[in-house]
Coordinates of C-alpha atoms in Angstrom, one line a residue:
Chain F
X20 CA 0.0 0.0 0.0
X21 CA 0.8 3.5 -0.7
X22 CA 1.8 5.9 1.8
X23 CA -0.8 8.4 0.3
X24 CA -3.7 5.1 1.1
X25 CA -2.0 4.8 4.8
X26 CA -2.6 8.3 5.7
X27 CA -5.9 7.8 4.7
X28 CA -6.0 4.4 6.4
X29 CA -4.8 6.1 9.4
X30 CA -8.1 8.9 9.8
X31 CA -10.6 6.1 9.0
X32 CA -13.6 4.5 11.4
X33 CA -13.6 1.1 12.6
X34 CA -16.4 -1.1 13.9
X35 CA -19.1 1.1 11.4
X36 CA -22.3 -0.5 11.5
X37 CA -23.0 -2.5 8.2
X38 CA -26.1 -0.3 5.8
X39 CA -27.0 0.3 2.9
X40 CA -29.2 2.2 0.6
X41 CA -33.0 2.1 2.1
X42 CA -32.0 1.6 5.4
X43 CA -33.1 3.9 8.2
X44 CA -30.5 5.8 10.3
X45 CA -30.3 8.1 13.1
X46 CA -27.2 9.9 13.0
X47 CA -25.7 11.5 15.9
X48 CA -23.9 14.5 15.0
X49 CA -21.7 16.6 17.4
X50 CA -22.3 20.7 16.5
X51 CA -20.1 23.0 18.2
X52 CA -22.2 26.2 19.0
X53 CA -19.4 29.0 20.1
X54 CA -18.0 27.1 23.1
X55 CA -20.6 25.0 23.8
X56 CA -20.9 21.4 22.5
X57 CA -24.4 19.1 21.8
X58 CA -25.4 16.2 19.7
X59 CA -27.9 16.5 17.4
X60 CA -29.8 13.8 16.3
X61 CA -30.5 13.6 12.4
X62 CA -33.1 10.7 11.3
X63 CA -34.2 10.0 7.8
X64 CA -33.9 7.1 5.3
X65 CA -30.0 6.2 3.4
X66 CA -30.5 7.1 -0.2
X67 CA -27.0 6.9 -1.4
X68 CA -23.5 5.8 -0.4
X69 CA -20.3 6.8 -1.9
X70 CA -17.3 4.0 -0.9
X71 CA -14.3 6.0 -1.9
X72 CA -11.7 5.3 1.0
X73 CA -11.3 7.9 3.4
X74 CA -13.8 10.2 1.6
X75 CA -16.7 8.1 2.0
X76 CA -20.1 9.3 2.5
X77 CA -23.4 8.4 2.8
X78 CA -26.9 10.9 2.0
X79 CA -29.7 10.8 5.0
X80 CA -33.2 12.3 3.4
X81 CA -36.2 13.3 5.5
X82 CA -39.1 14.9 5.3
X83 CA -39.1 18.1 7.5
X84 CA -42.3 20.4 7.8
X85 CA -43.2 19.0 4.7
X86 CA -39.9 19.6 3.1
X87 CA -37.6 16.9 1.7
X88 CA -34.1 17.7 3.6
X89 CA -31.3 16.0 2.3
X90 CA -27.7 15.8 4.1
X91 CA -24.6 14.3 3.2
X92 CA -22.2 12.8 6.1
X93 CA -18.2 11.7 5.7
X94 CA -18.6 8.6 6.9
X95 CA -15.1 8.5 8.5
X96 CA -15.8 11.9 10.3
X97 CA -15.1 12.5 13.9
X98 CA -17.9 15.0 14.1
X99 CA -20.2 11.5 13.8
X100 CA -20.7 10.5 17.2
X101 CA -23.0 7.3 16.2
X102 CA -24.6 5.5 13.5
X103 CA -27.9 4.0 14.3
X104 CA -29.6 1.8 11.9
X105 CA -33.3 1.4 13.1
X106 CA -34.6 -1.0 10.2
X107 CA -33.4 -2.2 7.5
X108 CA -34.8 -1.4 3.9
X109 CA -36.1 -3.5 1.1
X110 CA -34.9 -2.0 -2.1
X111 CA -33.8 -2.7 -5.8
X112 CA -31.3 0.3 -6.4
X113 CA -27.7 1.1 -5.2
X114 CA -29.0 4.9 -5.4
X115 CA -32.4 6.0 -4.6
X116 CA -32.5 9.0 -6.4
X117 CA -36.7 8.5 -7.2
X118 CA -37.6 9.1 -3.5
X119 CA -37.3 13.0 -4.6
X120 CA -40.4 12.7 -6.8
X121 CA -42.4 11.0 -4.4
X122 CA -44.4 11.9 -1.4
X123 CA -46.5 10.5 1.4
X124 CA -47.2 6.6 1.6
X125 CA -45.6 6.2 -2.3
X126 CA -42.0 7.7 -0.5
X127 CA -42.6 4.5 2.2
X128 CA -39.7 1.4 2.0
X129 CA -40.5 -2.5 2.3
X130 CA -38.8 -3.5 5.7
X131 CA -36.7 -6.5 5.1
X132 CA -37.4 -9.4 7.2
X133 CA -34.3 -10.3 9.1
X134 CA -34.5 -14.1 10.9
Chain I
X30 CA 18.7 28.4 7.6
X31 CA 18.1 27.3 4.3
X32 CA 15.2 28.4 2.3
X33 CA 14.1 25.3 0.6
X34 CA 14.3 21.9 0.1
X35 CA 13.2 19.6 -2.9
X36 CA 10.2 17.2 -2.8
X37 CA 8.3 14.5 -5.0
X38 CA 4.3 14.7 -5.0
X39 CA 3.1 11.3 -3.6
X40 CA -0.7 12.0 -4.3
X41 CA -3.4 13.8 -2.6
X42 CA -5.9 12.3 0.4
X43 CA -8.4 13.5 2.7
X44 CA -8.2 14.2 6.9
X45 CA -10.0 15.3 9.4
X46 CA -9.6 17.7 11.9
X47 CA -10.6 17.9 15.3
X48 CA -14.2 19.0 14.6
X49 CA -14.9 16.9 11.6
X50 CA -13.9 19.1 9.1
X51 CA -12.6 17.9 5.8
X52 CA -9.1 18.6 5.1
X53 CA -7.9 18.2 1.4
X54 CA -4.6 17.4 1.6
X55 CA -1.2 16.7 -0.6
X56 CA 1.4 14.2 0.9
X57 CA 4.9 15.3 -0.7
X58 CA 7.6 13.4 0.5
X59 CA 10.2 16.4 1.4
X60 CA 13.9 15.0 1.8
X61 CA 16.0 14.5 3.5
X62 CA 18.4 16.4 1.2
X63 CA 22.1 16.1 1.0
X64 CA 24.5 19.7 0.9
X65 CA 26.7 18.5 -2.3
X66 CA 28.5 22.1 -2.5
X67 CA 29.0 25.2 -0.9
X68 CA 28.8 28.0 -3.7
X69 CA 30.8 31.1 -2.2
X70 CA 31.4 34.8 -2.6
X71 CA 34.7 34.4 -3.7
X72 CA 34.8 31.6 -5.7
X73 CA 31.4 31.4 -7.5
X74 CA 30.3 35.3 -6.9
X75 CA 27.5 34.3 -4.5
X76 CA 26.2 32.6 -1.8
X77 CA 24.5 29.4 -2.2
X78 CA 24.1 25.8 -1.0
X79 CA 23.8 22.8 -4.0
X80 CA 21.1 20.0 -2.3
X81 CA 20.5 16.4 -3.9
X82 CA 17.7 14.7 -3.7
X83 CA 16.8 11.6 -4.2
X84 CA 18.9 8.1 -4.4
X85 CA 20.6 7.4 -8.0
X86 CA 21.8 4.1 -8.4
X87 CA 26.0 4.1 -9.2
X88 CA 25.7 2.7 -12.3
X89 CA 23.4 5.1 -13.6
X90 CA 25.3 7.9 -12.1
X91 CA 28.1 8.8 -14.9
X92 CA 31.6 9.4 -13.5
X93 CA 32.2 13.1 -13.2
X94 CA 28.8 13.0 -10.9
X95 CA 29.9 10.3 -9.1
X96 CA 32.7 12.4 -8.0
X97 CA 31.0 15.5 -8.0
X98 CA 28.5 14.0 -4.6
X99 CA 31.8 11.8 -3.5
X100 CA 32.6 14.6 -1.0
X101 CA 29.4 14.2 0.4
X102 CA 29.4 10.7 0.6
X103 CA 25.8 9.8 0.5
X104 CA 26.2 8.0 -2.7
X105 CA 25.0 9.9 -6.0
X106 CA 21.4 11.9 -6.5
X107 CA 18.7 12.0 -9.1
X108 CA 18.2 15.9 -8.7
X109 CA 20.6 18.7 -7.7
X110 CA 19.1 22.3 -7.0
X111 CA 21.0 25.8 -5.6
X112 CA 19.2 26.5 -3.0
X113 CA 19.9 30.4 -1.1
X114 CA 20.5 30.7 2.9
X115 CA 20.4 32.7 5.1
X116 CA 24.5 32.1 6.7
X117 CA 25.6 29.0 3.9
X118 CA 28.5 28.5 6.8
X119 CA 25.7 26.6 9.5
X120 CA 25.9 23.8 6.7
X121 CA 28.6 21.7 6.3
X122 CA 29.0 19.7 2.8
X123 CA 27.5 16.5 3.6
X124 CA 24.9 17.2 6.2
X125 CA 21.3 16.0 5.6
X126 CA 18.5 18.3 5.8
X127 CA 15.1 16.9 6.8
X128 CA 11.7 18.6 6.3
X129 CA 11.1 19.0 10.2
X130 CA 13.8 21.8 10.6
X131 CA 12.0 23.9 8.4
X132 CA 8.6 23.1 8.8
X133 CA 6.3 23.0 11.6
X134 CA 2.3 22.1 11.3
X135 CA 0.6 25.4 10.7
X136 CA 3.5 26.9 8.9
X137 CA 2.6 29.0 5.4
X138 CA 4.8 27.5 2.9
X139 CA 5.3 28.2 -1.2
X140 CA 5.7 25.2 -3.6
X141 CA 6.8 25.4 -6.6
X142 CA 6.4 23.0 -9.7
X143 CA 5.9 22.0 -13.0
X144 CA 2.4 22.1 -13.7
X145 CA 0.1 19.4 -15.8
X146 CA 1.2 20.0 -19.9
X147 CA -2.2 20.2 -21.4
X148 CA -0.8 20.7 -24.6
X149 CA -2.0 23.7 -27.5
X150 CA -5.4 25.1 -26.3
X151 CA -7.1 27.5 -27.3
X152 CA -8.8 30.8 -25.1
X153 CA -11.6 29.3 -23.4
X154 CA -9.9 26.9 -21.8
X155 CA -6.8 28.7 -21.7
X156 CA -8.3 32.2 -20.5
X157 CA -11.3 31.7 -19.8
X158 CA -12.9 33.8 -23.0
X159 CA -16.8 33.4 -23.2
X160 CA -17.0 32.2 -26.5
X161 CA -19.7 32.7 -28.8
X162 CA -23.5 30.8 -28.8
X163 CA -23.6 27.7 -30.4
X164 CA -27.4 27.5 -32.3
X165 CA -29.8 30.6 -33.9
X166 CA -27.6 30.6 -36.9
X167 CA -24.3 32.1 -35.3
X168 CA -21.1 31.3 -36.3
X169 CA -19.0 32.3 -33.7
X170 CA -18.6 29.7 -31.4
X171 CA -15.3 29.1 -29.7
X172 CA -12.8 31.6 -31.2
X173 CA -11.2 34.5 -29.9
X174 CA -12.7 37.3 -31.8
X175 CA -11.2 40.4 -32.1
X176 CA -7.6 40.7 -31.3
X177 CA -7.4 45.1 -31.4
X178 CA -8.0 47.9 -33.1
X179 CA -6.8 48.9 -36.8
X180 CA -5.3 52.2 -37.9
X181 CA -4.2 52.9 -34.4
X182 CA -2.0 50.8 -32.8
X183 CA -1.8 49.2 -35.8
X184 CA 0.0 46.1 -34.7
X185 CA -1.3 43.4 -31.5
X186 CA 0.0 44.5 -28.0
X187 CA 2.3 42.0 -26.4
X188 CA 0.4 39.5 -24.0
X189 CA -2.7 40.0 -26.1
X190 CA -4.4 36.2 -24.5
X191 CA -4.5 34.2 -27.5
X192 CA -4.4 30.6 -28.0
X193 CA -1.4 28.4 -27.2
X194 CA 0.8 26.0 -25.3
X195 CA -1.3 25.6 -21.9
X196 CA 0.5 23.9 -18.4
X197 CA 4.0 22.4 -18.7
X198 CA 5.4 25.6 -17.3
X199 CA 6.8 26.5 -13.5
X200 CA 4.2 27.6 -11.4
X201 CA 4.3 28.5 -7.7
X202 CA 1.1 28.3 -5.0
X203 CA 1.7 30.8 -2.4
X204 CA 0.8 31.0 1.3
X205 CA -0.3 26.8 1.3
X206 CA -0.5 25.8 4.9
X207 CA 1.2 22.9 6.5
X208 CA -1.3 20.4 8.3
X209 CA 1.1 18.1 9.4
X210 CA 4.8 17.1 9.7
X211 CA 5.7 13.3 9.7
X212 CA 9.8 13.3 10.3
X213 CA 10.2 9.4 10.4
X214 CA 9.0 9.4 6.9
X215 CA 10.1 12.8 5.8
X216 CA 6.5 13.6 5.0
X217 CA 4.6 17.0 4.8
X218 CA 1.1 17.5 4.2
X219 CA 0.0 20.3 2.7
X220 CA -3.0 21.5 2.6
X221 CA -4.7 22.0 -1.1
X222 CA -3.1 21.3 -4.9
X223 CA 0.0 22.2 -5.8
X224 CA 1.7 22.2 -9.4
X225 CA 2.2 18.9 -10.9
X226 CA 1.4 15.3 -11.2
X227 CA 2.5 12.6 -9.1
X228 CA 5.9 11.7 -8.6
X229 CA 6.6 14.9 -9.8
X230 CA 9.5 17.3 -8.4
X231 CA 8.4 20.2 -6.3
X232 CA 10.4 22.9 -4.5
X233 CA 9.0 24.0 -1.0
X234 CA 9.7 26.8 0.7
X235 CA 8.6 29.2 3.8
X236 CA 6.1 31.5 2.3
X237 CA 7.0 34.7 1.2
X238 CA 4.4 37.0 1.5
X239 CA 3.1 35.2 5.2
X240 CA 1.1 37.9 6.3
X241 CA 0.1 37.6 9.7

């Protein structure tokens, strides 16, 4: 490997829970508010990952007062405090891109049955 | 202390900082570098130290280099620079500099480099012209247009931006910031691009126009 990979390697998480597109998370994010310090909790469904090393990332979308809100999280970011995945979804695409032109009980997920 | 010291581009990476942030980074591997010759007032008319960089094998090193770096004794180079100090005599011919004397995380540095050859191009890419619209019956689409005025000057001022040979030239990025030293692998990070493609030769230096 590459010493340009290592350094990388070297700002990269371990033990990130396994999920995919169409799963639902609740991320915990650590703000920094002048000198203060609080976690904010960000729930919505995984529409997209991005597996590129150290600068993965992953998009959360949720519906907010009736508007879509997407974010897009570094996976590896220390700012991250958790990663909760709450179900896991049932879907046929890597990237779920047609959840933006839908609303209501269409924008709803199949739950995967897990034994 | 010397001013600069010679480095390959490894390739750039991503790290975070304390607070999550996304740091774009370039890993150069800086030195060590080897003081091959002391160019002096009397001799050579000015002051100036000769650094090599780089391990060349000996039997690709010809013999006047070979004995050229013997007095060093650190075996032959692939590049030699001049390289001004500020006092040449606090170096000795043979000493090794290493990136963390000169460099410290958060210093401002300059690099300096051969940019990316992209080879004859013409003023949209090169300059950033505007171009013309490409439908409704025009047919003005991507050249430069007028180039000045006729009866007076009468001729093209010098500069005018016109198409030509674009990258493949030196090109130095000022006031870069260092994110992080690494001495046991003579490796600097610096934050942002700089000049070149990988494996290419760079020249850093402390930045000249700091600021505060």
């Amino acid at each position: 490997m590459n010493i340009v990979d290592q350094i990388g390697m070297e700002h990269m998480k371990k033990g990130l829970p396994q999920f995919k597109a169409g799963d639902t998370l609740r991320v915990h994010v650590r703000i920094i508010e002048g000198d203060k310090e609080r976690v904010q909790v960000y729930q919505g469904v995984c529409i997209k990952r991005v597996n590129r090393g150290v600068g993965s990332s992953f998009t959360v979308r949720k519906i907010s007062n009736g508007f879509g809100v997407e974010r897009i999280f570094p996976l590896h970011s220390p700012a991250l405090e958790k990663i909760e995945v709450l179900s896991v979804g049932r879907v046929r695409r890597a990237k779920l891109y047609y959840l933006r032109n839908l609303q209501g009980k269409a924008a709803r997920i199949r739950e995967k049955r897990i034994n | 202390m010397i001013k600069a010291i010679i480095g390959k581009k490894l390739g750039m990476t991503q790290v975070f900082s304390e607070d999550g942030k996304r740091i774009p980074v370039t890993v150069v591997e800086a030195g060590p570098c080897t003081v091959l010759q002391k160019k002096q007032e009397q001799t050579d008319g000015y002051n100036a130290l000769q650094i090599g960089f780089g391990a060349r094998k000996a039997h690709r090193t010809n013999k006047p280099e070979m004995g050229h770096c013997k007095a060093a004794g650190k075996g032959s180079f692939s590049f030699l620079r001049e390289v001004q100090a500020d006092n040449i005599d606090d170096y000795n011919v043979g000493d090794e500099i290493t990136c963390d004397a000169l460099f410290n995380a958060g210093d401002k540095i300059d690099v300096c480099g051969t940019s990316k050859g992209k080879g004859f191009q013409g003023v949209i890419k090169r300059w950033g012209f505007s171009g013309g619209r490409n439908t409704h019956g025009s047919k003005f689409h991507r050249a430069p247009g007028a180039i000045g005025a006729s009866a007076w000057p009468a001729k093209v001022f010098k500069g005018k931006k016109m198409a030509g040979q674009m990258g493949n030239e030196r090109k130095t990025i000022q006031n870069l910031e260092v994110v992080e030293v690494r001495p046991d692998q003579n490796i600097l990070l610096i934050k942002g691009a700089i000049p070149g493609s990988r494996d290419s030769l760079v020249m850093i230096q402390k930045a000249v126009k700091a600021g505060k």
